[in-house]
XYZ file of N, CA and C in Angstrom:
732
model
N -7.007 -12.869 39.197
C -7.759 -13.103 37.957
C -7.917 -14.599 37.689
N -9.121 -14.991 37.311
C -9.373 -16.397 36.989
C -9.176 -16.589 35.478
N -7.933 -16.552 35.053
C -7.636 -16.621 33.623
C -7.970 -17.976 33.026
N -7.888 -19.022 33.819
C -8.100 -20.358 33.294
C -9.561 -20.572 32.892
N -10.471 -20.316 33.829
C -11.892 -20.502 33.536
C -12.456 -19.370 32.676
N -11.845 -18.198 32.770
C -12.317 -17.054 32.000
C -12.547 -15.858 32.899
N -12.250 -14.696 32.380
C -12.332 -13.465 33.156
C -12.989 -12.371 32.326
N -13.744 -11.495 33.004
C -14.306 -10.302 32.378
C -13.545 -9.114 32.949
N -12.807 -8.410 32.093
C -11.918 -7.343 32.533
C -12.380 -6.011 31.953
N -12.556 -5.032 32.812
C -12.860 -3.683 32.358
C -11.572 -2.912 32.167
N -11.363 -2.401 30.955
C -10.154 -1.649 30.627
C -10.532 -0.194 30.337
N -9.735 0.736 30.837
C -9.866 2.143 30.463
C -8.988 2.339 29.229
N -9.609 2.197 28.057
C -8.840 2.232 26.810
C -8.210 3.610 26.607
N -6.910 3.649 26.332
C -6.254 4.942 26.122
C -6.520 5.517 24.733
N -6.298 6.797 24.601
C -6.470 7.498 23.335
C -5.494 6.953 22.297
N -5.986 6.747 21.092
C -5.137 6.314 19.992
C -5.081 4.810 19.786
N -5.532 4.052 20.765
C -5.544 2.589 20.649
C -6.854 2.138 20.015
N -6.786 1.153 19.128
C -8.008 0.507 18.675
C -8.422 -0.520 19.715
N -9.669 -0.941 19.667
C -10.129 -1.987 20.576
C -9.338 -3.277 20.339
N -9.019 -3.537 19.073
C -8.252 -4.743 18.737
C -6.840 -4.659 19.304
N -6.242 -3.455 19.310
C -4.908 -3.284 19.895
C -4.898 -3.746 21.359
N -5.933 -3.322 22.101
C -6.018 -3.679 23.520
C -6.194 -5.187 23.698
N -7.067 -5.767 22.886
C -7.293 -7.212 22.947
C -6.002 -7.967 22.636
N -5.315 -7.527 21.599
C -4.078 -8.208 21.178
C -3.017 -8.173 22.269
N -2.903 -7.019 22.936
C -1.882 -6.897 23.986
C -2.192 -7.823 25.164
N -3.446 -7.860 25.588
C -3.803 -8.720 26.720
C -3.732 -10.194 26.337
N -4.147 -10.507 25.122
C -4.063 -11.902 24.691
C -2.620 -12.392 24.731
N -1.699 -11.574 24.251
C -0.295 -11.956 24.266
C 0.217 -12.193 25.674
N -0.194 -11.329 26.601
C 0.241 -11.478 27.995
C -0.314 -12.758 28.601
N -1.574 -13.060 28.307
C -2.195 -14.271 28.852
C -1.552 -15.519 28.262
N -1.293 -15.514 26.962
C -0.667 -16.675 26.323
C 0.718 -16.938 26.918
N 1.443 -15.863 27.202
C 2.770 -16.053 27.811
C 2.643 -16.602 29.227
N 1.658 -16.094 29.969
C 1.490 -16.545 31.366
C 1.061 -18.000 31.435
N 0.189 -18.414 30.520
C -0.334 -19.779 30.559
C 0.450 -20.744 29.669
N 1.472 -20.219 28.964
C 2.286 -21.039 28.058
C 1.424 -21.713 26.993
N 0.556 -20.906 26.390
C -0.337 -21.409 25.353
C -0.088 -20.684 24.042
N -0.253 -21.407 22.943
C -0.125 -20.775 21.623
C -1.406 -20.062 21.232
N -2.544 -20.556 21.756
C -3.840 -19.972 21.415
C -4.661 -19.779 22.676
N -5.431 -18.705 22.688
C -6.327 -18.465 23.813
C -7.371 -17.443 23.375
N -8.633 -17.743 23.672
C -9.706 -16.857 23.237
C -9.766 -15.581 24.074
N -9.713 -14.448 23.391
C -9.889 -13.146 24.028
C -10.685 -12.275 23.047
N -11.697 -11.575 23.550
C -12.496 -10.701 22.693
C -13.008 -9.517 23.481
N -13.593 -8.555 22.777
C -14.130 -7.377 23.463
C -15.631 -7.254 23.226
N -16.305 -6.622 24.166
C -17.761 -6.469 24.100
C -18.112 -5.021 23.759
N -18.001 -4.679 22.493
C -18.366 -3.340 22.053
C -17.168 -2.509 21.663
N -17.034 -2.236 20.371
C -15.896 -1.480 19.849
C -15.902 -0.035 20.340
N -14.720 0.479 20.613
C -14.530 1.875 20.972
C -13.544 2.461 19.969
N -13.901 3.581 19.330
C -13.057 4.199 18.311
C -11.674 4.553 18.870
N -10.643 4.566 18.023
C -9.305 4.950 18.477
C -9.257 6.334 19.125
N -10.089 7.274 18.666
C -10.077 8.623 19.202
C -10.943 8.763 20.457
N -11.503 7.655 20.933
C -12.296 7.660 22.159
C -11.517 6.946 23.261
N -11.839 7.278 24.507
C -11.231 6.614 25.661
C -12.336 6.017 26.531
N -11.921 5.234 27.529
C -12.896 4.766 28.501
C -13.173 3.291 28.471
N -14.354 2.930 28.949
C -14.696 1.539 29.241
C -14.669 0.644 28.001
N -13.814 -0.347 28.061
C -13.761 -1.401 27.053
C -13.760 -2.720 27.812
N -14.821 -3.516 27.623
C -14.915 -4.801 28.323
C -14.204 -5.865 27.502
N -13.251 -6.539 28.141
C -12.499 -7.603 27.480
C -12.801 -8.922 28.189
N -13.156 -9.926 27.401
C -13.514 -11.243 27.938
C -12.453 -12.256 27.523
N -12.100 -13.138 28.463
C -11.085 -14.139 28.180
C -11.666 -15.540 28.360
N -11.064 -16.490 27.658
C -11.440 -17.889 27.824
C -12.920 -18.142 27.652
N -13.508 -18.884 28.591
C -14.920 -19.247 28.487
C -15.847 -18.046 28.678
N -15.321 -16.955 29.231
C -16.140 -15.754 29.422
C -16.459 -15.057 28.104
N -15.789 -15.453 27.012
C -16.121 -14.867 25.712
C -17.550 -15.225 25.306
N -18.123 -16.239 25.945
C -19.523 -16.588 25.676
C -20.468 -15.481 26.144
N -19.978 -14.597 27.001
C -20.796 -13.519 27.556
C -20.767 -12.244 26.707
N -19.972 -12.241 25.649
C -19.775 -11.012 24.876
C -21.086 -10.444 24.345
N -21.900 -11.277 23.731
C -23.150 -10.783 23.141
C -24.044 -10.141 24.208
N -24.137 -10.773 25.368
C -24.964 -10.218 26.437
C -24.395 -8.898 26.948
N -23.099 -8.848 27.137
C -22.469 -7.653 27.686
C -22.573 -6.458 26.745
N -22.371 -6.692 25.451
C -22.371 -5.572 24.520
C -23.774 -5.072 24.199
N -24.788 -5.809 24.621
C -26.160 -5.357 24.405
C -26.620 -4.364 25.471
N -25.819 -4.188 26.519
C -26.178 -3.262 27.582
C -26.100 -1.809 27.126
N -26.751 -0.922 27.858
C -26.723 0.505 27.506
C -25.317 1.057 27.736
N -25.000 2.136 26.990
C -23.701 2.791 27.105
C -23.886 4.226 27.590
N -22.911 4.701 28.357
C -22.948 6.080 28.836
C -21.649 6.782 28.430
N -21.796 7.971 27.871
C -20.660 8.715 27.341
C -20.646 10.150 27.845
N -19.456 10.733 27.836
C -19.291 12.184 27.934
C -18.648 12.617 26.623
N -19.329 13.507 25.902
C -18.892 13.905 24.565
C -18.653 15.401 24.490
N -17.530 15.782 23.885
C -17.244 17.183 23.595
C -17.497 17.424 22.109
N -18.383 18.370 21.827
C -18.790 18.665 20.457
C -18.418 20.099 20.116
N -17.704 20.250 19.007
C -17.314 21.580 18.533
C -18.356 22.063 17.533
N -18.995 23.176 17.839
C -19.980 23.759 16.939
C -19.290 24.664 15.918
N -19.942 24.839 14.764
C -19.447 25.781 13.777
C -18.522 25.212 12.723
N -18.288 23.907 12.750
C -17.416 23.292 11.747
C -17.750 21.821 11.606
N -17.531 21.288 10.417
C -17.780 19.870 10.159
C -16.530 19.209 9.596
N -16.470 17.885 9.740
C -15.436 17.082 9.095
C -16.130 15.896 8.426
N -15.546 15.304 7.393
C -16.172 14.168 6.717
C -16.453 12.978 7.639
N -15.610 12.786 8.650
C -15.774 11.649 9.566
C -16.605 12.004 10.788
N -16.980 13.290 10.918
C -17.730 13.831 12.058
C -16.915 13.849 13.343
N -15.584 13.630 13.230
C -14.698 13.731 14.394
C -13.338 14.222 13.916
N -12.298 14.022 14.702
C -10.975 14.552 14.368
C -10.144 13.619 13.488
N -10.742 12.521 13.020
C -10.006 11.628 12.121
C -9.681 12.323 10.806
N -10.558 13.231 10.374
C -10.360 13.961 9.127
C -10.355 15.470 9.395
N -9.872 16.220 8.413
C -9.743 17.666 8.557
C -11.095 18.365 8.369
N -11.195 19.568 8.922
C -12.411 20.378 8.749
C -12.639 20.652 7.271
N -13.873 20.417 6.813
C -14.201 20.641 5.412
C -15.164 21.812 5.189
N -15.770 22.322 6.268
C -16.689 23.466 6.128
C -16.859 24.141 7.483
N -17.064 25.453 7.425
C -17.310 26.220 8.655
C -18.658 26.926 8.560
N -19.297 27.114 9.721
C -20.641 27.688 9.786
C -20.714 28.683 10.952
N -21.664 29.612 10.893
C -21.864 30.508 12.034
C -22.313 29.724 13.266
N -21.817 30.121 14.410
C -22.240 29.479 15.662
C -22.619 30.505 16.731
N -22.367 31.788 16.440
C -22.586 32.824 17.438
C -24.045 32.959 17.859
N -24.957 32.499 17.023
C -26.387 32.594 17.349
C -26.842 31.518 18.328
N -25.974 30.557 18.636
C -26.368 29.413 19.462
C -26.173 29.751 20.944
N -27.226 29.586 21.713
C -27.177 29.798 23.160
C -27.452 28.484 23.877
N -27.223 28.437 25.161
C -27.552 27.245 25.945
C -29.041 26.939 25.815
N -29.855 27.984 25.803
C -31.303 27.798 25.693
C -31.672 27.157 24.355
N -31.018 27.581 23.276
C -31.342 26.995 21.964
C -30.900 25.536 21.884
N -29.810 25.204 22.585
C -29.391 23.799 22.637
C -30.424 22.985 23.406
N -30.882 23.517 24.551
C -31.910 22.840 25.341
C -33.174 22.606 24.528
N -33.484 23.509 23.622
C -34.700 23.388 22.817
C -34.621 22.242 21.806
N -33.414 21.985 21.253
C -33.310 20.948 20.217
C -33.030 19.557 20.782
N -32.485 19.462 21.986
C -32.112 18.146 22.507
C -33.276 17.161 22.622
N -34.504 17.609 22.965
C -35.613 16.651 23.044
C -35.864 15.885 21.740
N -35.441 16.435 20.602
C -35.608 15.742 19.316
C -34.799 14.445 19.263
N -33.772 14.389 20.093
C -32.858 13.255 20.028
C -33.000 12.304 21.205
N -33.950 12.551 22.064
C -34.205 11.645 23.180
C -35.279 10.635 22.800
N -35.199 9.448 23.395
C -36.178 8.404 23.113
C -35.777 7.566 21.917
N -36.756 6.963 21.276
C -36.495 6.115 20.112
C -36.374 6.995 18.871
N -35.221 6.919 18.216
C -34.949 7.762 17.057
C -34.336 6.915 15.941
N -34.282 7.513 14.746
C -33.609 6.898 13.606
C -32.322 7.680 13.356
N -31.228 6.954 13.125
C -29.939 7.613 12.915
C -29.221 7.021 11.711
N -28.707 7.893 10.850
C -27.891 7.461 9.717
C -26.445 7.348 10.191
N -25.833 6.184 10.114
C -24.446 6.014 10.583
C -23.477 6.864 9.764
N -22.313 7.171 10.319
C -21.284 7.887 9.558
C -20.754 7.015 8.422
N -20.357 7.653 7.337
C -19.760 6.876 6.246
C -18.394 6.333 6.682
N -17.718 7.050 7.576
C -16.473 6.540 8.155
C -16.841 5.648 9.342
N -17.334 4.466 9.031
C -17.749 3.522 10.066
C -17.596 2.104 9.535
N -17.794 1.141 10.433
C -17.628 -0.270 10.059
C -18.910 -0.886 9.515
N -19.941 -0.068 9.306
C -21.186 -0.574 8.727
C -20.892 -1.174 7.356
N -21.487 -2.327 7.072
C -21.214 -3.006 5.805
C -22.140 -2.535 4.685
N -21.547 -2.310 3.519
C -22.279 -1.952 2.309
C -21.789 -2.880 1.203
N -22.683 -3.696 0.670
C -22.316 -4.675 -0.361
C -21.140 -5.548 0.088
N -21.157 -5.905 1.366
C -20.140 -6.804 1.890
C -18.841 -6.140 2.297
N -18.731 -4.816 2.108
C -17.514 -4.097 2.476
C -17.814 -3.067 3.556
N -16.821 -2.738 4.365
C -16.979 -1.725 5.392
C -17.117 -0.355 4.736
N -18.044 0.437 5.263
C -18.315 1.752 4.661
C -17.076 2.633 4.648
N -16.236 2.549 5.681
C -15.072 3.431 5.732
C -14.096 3.183 4.582
N -14.109 1.981 4.022
C -13.222 1.696 2.894
C -13.631 2.490 1.667
N -14.946 2.660 1.474
C -15.434 3.497 0.384
C -15.104 4.963 0.674
N -15.358 5.378 1.927
C -15.172 6.783 2.307
C -13.718 7.214 2.146
N -12.780 6.366 2.527
C -11.369 6.732 2.452
C -10.858 6.812 1.023
N -11.594 6.204 0.094
C -11.251 6.319 -1.317
C -11.981 7.482 -1.985
N -12.801 8.180 -1.199
C -13.555 9.300 -1.745
C -14.786 8.875 -2.524
N -15.191 7.618 -2.363
C -16.362 7.114 -3.072
C -17.629 7.376 -2.262
N -18.674 7.782 -2.934
C -19.930 8.062 -2.250
C -20.656 6.759 -1.930
N -21.258 6.732 -0.762
C -22.017 5.557 -0.350
C -23.228 6.030 0.459
N -24.341 5.390 0.235
C -25.569 5.784 0.932
C -25.889 4.766 2.010
N -25.989 5.239 3.232
C -26.297 4.366 4.356
C -27.723 4.601 4.826
N -28.375 3.540 5.254
C -29.766 3.638 5.707
C -29.826 3.971 7.189
N -30.849 4.715 7.549
C -31.054 5.064 8.961
C -31.403 3.811 9.754
N -30.918 3.752 10.992
C -31.176 2.605 11.855
C -31.842 3.064 13.151
N -32.710 2.230 13.706
C -33.383 2.612 14.960
C -32.465 2.439 16.161
N -32.567 3.333 17.103
C -31.812 3.248 18.340
C -32.554 4.044 19.408
N -32.032 4.019 20.616
C -32.687 4.747 21.695
C -31.667 5.520 22.519
N -31.957 6.800 22.731
C -31.146 7.649 23.601
C -32.016 7.971 24.805
N -31.735 7.322 25.915
C -32.597 7.449 27.094
C -32.296 8.694 27.923
N -31.029 9.144 27.883
C -30.652 10.348 28.616
C -29.714 11.188 27.760
N -29.956 12.502 27.767
C -29.147 13.430 26.983
C -29.190 14.778 27.682
N -28.072 15.165 28.275
C -28.065 16.411 29.044
C -26.795 17.208 28.823
N -26.914 18.520 28.976
C -25.771 19.418 28.865
C -24.978 19.383 30.165
N -23.685 19.123 30.073
C -22.798 19.218 31.228
C -22.158 20.599 31.303
N -21.835 21.142 30.131
C -21.295 22.494 30.074
C -21.455 23.035 28.664
N -21.489 24.369 28.561
C -21.560 25.012 27.255
C -20.722 26.284 27.299
N -19.562 26.199 26.667
C -18.669 27.344 26.525
C -18.446 27.532 25.029
N -19.352 28.308 24.395
C -19.366 28.412 22.935
C -17.970 28.649 22.342
N -17.610 27.881 21.282
C -18.475 26.942 20.557
C -18.355 25.484 21.022
N -17.886 25.244 22.259
C -17.719 23.870 22.739
C -18.885 23.453 23.624
N -19.495 22.329 23.261
C -20.639 21.789 23.983
C -20.267 20.429 24.556
N -20.474 20.244 25.852
C -20.205 18.945 26.487
C -21.521 18.324 26.917
N -21.747 17.066 26.485
C -22.984 16.354 26.768
C -22.712 15.050 27.498
N -23.670 14.637 28.311
C -23.695 13.278 28.865
C -24.800 12.535 28.141
N -24.470 11.340 27.672
C -25.393 10.589 26.823
C -25.502 9.152 27.316
N -26.724 8.675 27.474
C -26.972 7.261 27.758
C -27.775 6.718 26.582
N -27.263 5.686 25.943
C -27.870 5.240 24.686
C -27.770 3.728 24.521
N -28.459 3.243 23.520
C -28.478 1.813 23.222
C -27.285 1.420 22.356
N -27.102 0.137 22.220
C -26.090 -0.411 21.327
C -26.313 0.111 19.909
N -25.231 0.415 19.217
C -25.345 0.838 17.829
C -25.442 2.329 17.619
N -25.427 3.102 18.710
C -25.498 4.560 18.589
C -24.126 5.118 18.233
N -24.078 5.968 17.219
C -22.838 6.662 16.862
C -22.902 8.075 17.423
N -22.041 8.366 18.392
C -22.037 9.695 18.987
C -21.562 10.725 17.967
N -20.710 10.325 17.048
C -20.278 11.223 15.962
C -21.466 11.659 15.115
N -22.353 10.715 14.828
C -23.534 11.042 14.039
C -24.492 11.931 14.825
N -24.564 11.711 16.143
C -25.389 12.573 16.988
C -24.857 14.002 16.959
N -23.537 14.163 17.000
C -22.929 15.498 16.907
C -23.313 16.159 15.590
N -23.222 15.417 14.511
C -23.621 15.933 13.191
C -25.053 16.425 13.207
N -25.954 15.604 13.741
C -27.381 15.925 13.713
C -27.730 17.104 14.619
N -27.055 17.200 15.760
C -27.294 18.338 16.652
C -26.833 19.628 15.976
N -25.707 19.568 15.289
C -25.229 20.740 14.560
C -26.232 21.217 13.535
N -26.799 20.277 12.786
C -27.809 20.635 11.784
C -29.049 21.228 12.448
N -29.477 20.651 13.560
C -30.666 21.129 14.258
C -30.469 22.558 14.768
N -29.219 22.916 15.043
C -28.904 24.258 15.537
C -28.592 25.225 14.389
N -28.845 24.763 13.152
C -28.588 25.565 11.948
C -27.127 25.982 11.885
N -26.268 25.019 12.135
C -24.826 25.221 12.086
C -24.205 23.898 11.650
N -22.954 23.707 11.995
C -22.282 22.437 11.782
C -21.678 22.010 13.101
N -21.263 20.765 13.197
C -20.656 20.292 14.436
C -19.864 19.022 14.165
N -18.865 18.791 15.001
C -18.139 17.521 14.951
C -17.632 17.189 16.348
N -17.363 15.917 16.543
C -16.927 15.405 17.841
C -15.431 15.640 18.010
N -15.038 16.221 19.147
C -13.608 16.471 19.382
C -13.058 15.632 20.532
N -13.908 15.061 21.351
C -13.455 14.160 22.416
C -14.633 13.290 22.848
N -14.329 12.042 23.178
C -15.380 11.115 23.615
C -14.810 10.176 24.664
N -15.528 10.067 25.779
C -15.134 9.139 26.844
C -16.335 8.291 27.236
N -16.166 6.975 27.139
C -17.229 6.060 27.555
C -17.035 5.764 29.030
N -18.047 6.072 29.821
C -17.909 5.913 31.274
C -18.697 4.733 31.824
N -19.471 4.079 30.965
C -20.199 2.885 31.427
C -20.648 2.041 30.245
N -20.565 0.723 30.422
C -21.185 -0.254 29.509
C -21.932 -1.232 30.391
N -23.268 -1.227 30.324
C -24.041 -2.076 31.218
C -23.735 -1.734 32.665
N -23.264 -2.715 33.422
C -22.926 -2.497 34.832
C -21.439 -2.182 35.043
N -20.677 -2.206 33.960
C -19.243 -1.918 34.072
C -19.019 -0.412 33.969
N -18.604 0.206 35.073
C -18.366 1.645 35.113
C -16.868 1.941 35.090
N -16.531 3.170 34.730
C -15.130 3.537 34.548
C -14.320 3.358 35.831
N -14.950 3.543 36.994
C -14.216 3.407 38.257
C -13.831 1.961 38.548
N -14.439 1.001 37.839
C -14.103 -0.412 38.020
C -13.023 -0.876 37.033
N -12.623 0.012 36.148
C -11.702 -0.370 35.073
C -10.234 -0.215 35.469
N -9.416 -1.017 34.824
C -7.966 -0.954 34.987
C -7.347 -0.277 33.779
N -6.200 0.334 33.976
C -5.428 0.777 32.820
C -4.837 -0.467 32.164
N -4.365 -0.337 30.935
C -3.739 -1.486 30.275
C -2.534 -1.977 31.068
N -1.746 -1.057 31.594
C -0.565 -1.449 32.363
C -0.963 -2.198 33.639
N -2.030 -1.729 34.302
C -2.490 -2.417 35.510
C -2.990 -3.822 35.177
N -3.702 -3.954 34.069
C -4.190 -5.274 33.650
C -3.033 -6.205 33.328
N -2.024 -5.678 32.644
C -0.847 -6.489 32.313
C -0.138 -6.960 33.592
N -0.053 -6.077 34.575
C 0.605 -6.426 35.838
C -0.167 -7.511 36.579
N -1.508 -7.413 36.596
C -2.320 -8.421 37.278
C -2.195 -9.771 36.580
N -2.188 -9.749 35.257
C -2.050 -10.995 34.506
C -0.719 -11.660 34.845
N 0.327 -10.850 34.978
C 1.664 -11.382 35.227
C 1.871 -11.848 36.658
N 1.137 -11.252 37.611
C 1.446 -11.499 39.022
C 0.377 -12.255 39.807
N -0.900 -12.193 39.397
C -1.942 -12.851 40.171
C -1.758 -14.368 40.173
N -2.017 -15.032 41.302
C -1.905 -16.497 41.342
C -2.946 -17.141 40.445
N -2.562 -18.205 39.790
C -3.467 -18.911 38.890
C -4.256 -19.965 39.652
N -5.562 -20.048 39.342
C -6.422 -21.064 39.946
C -6.784 -22.083 38.872
N -6.350 -23.315 39.062
C -6.556 -24.336 38.048
C -7.799 -25.162 38.351
N -8.774 -25.211 37.422
C -9.945 -26.058 37.630
C -9.554 -27.533 37.555
N -10.411 -28.393 38.090
C -10.100 -29.826 38.157
C -9.865 -30.444 36.782
N -10.583 -29.935 35.750
C -10.473 -30.536 34.420
C -9.373 -29.895 33.585
N -8.555 -29.019 34.197
C -7.516 -28.344 33.422
C -6.377 -29.292 33.096
N -5.908 -29.255 31.833
C -4.776 -30.055 31.401
C -3.645 -29.119 31.019
N -2.449 -29.468 31.379
C -1.310 -28.615 31.103
C -1.092 -28.472 29.591
N -0.509 -27.352 29.149
C -0.237 -27.148 27.726
C 0.578 -28.312 27.154
N 0.275 -28.636 25.930
C 0.921 -29.783 25.309
C -0.034 -30.940 25.239
N -0.964 -31.021 26.192
C -1.999 -32.047 26.175
C -3.264 -31.497 25.553
N -3.597 -30.242 25.931
C -4.816 -29.635 25.423
C -4.706 -28.133 25.595
N -5.136 -27.374 24.608
C -5.122 -25.936 24.720
C -6.505 -25.452 25.056
N -6.581 -24.472 25.942
C -7.877 -23.899 26.310
C -8.528 -23.264 25.100
N -9.803 -23.497 24.919
C -10.554 -22.914 23.814
C -11.579 -21.948 24.352
């Protein structure tokens, strides 16, 4: 790893970790390896704690690439439970309503999916980081306060059924930045005259970074600790200058 000049690391984020948790752990490991009090580390595209998969982490000067990297298309595998809804549209909150799902067939799912392909408008979940009057929407939602979010444009270039074992629907989705798969689950449920929520989500690609190129957090920590360091000519040892 070229930690000194900057590195782009693909991480297979584990279930239950926030994107910030992963960044914090790697930053700490890098600071210890380089004997620095400060070092820039960031991620290119947030992944929810209940989701797993590709999380791109940039270090040092490579943090300049974050905006470009996170603008790339994303690919997901999503498990959607039909017949029930939750306020967060996923498993973060408890089921709040149940609906009939027995009328839904694979054919009826195939019929509604074209509505969600191409350029569409999507209302983000209230349990999200979207800002409303300068505050994150989820802060209002967790207090039980109502908040109205505006629909935003996005593009879903690919949307296909991987499996359908009622009431569980598994989809593969390729979409643009800013797409909420939880909101897509909500909308598909409504289109099928039922309810739906997301029960599992795995991101398998961000731009050119695919899941097979990613390291586990433990593997990344091991590489940081053991890989030989390559020092550029202008590098100054800690105490003289800290890498920014």
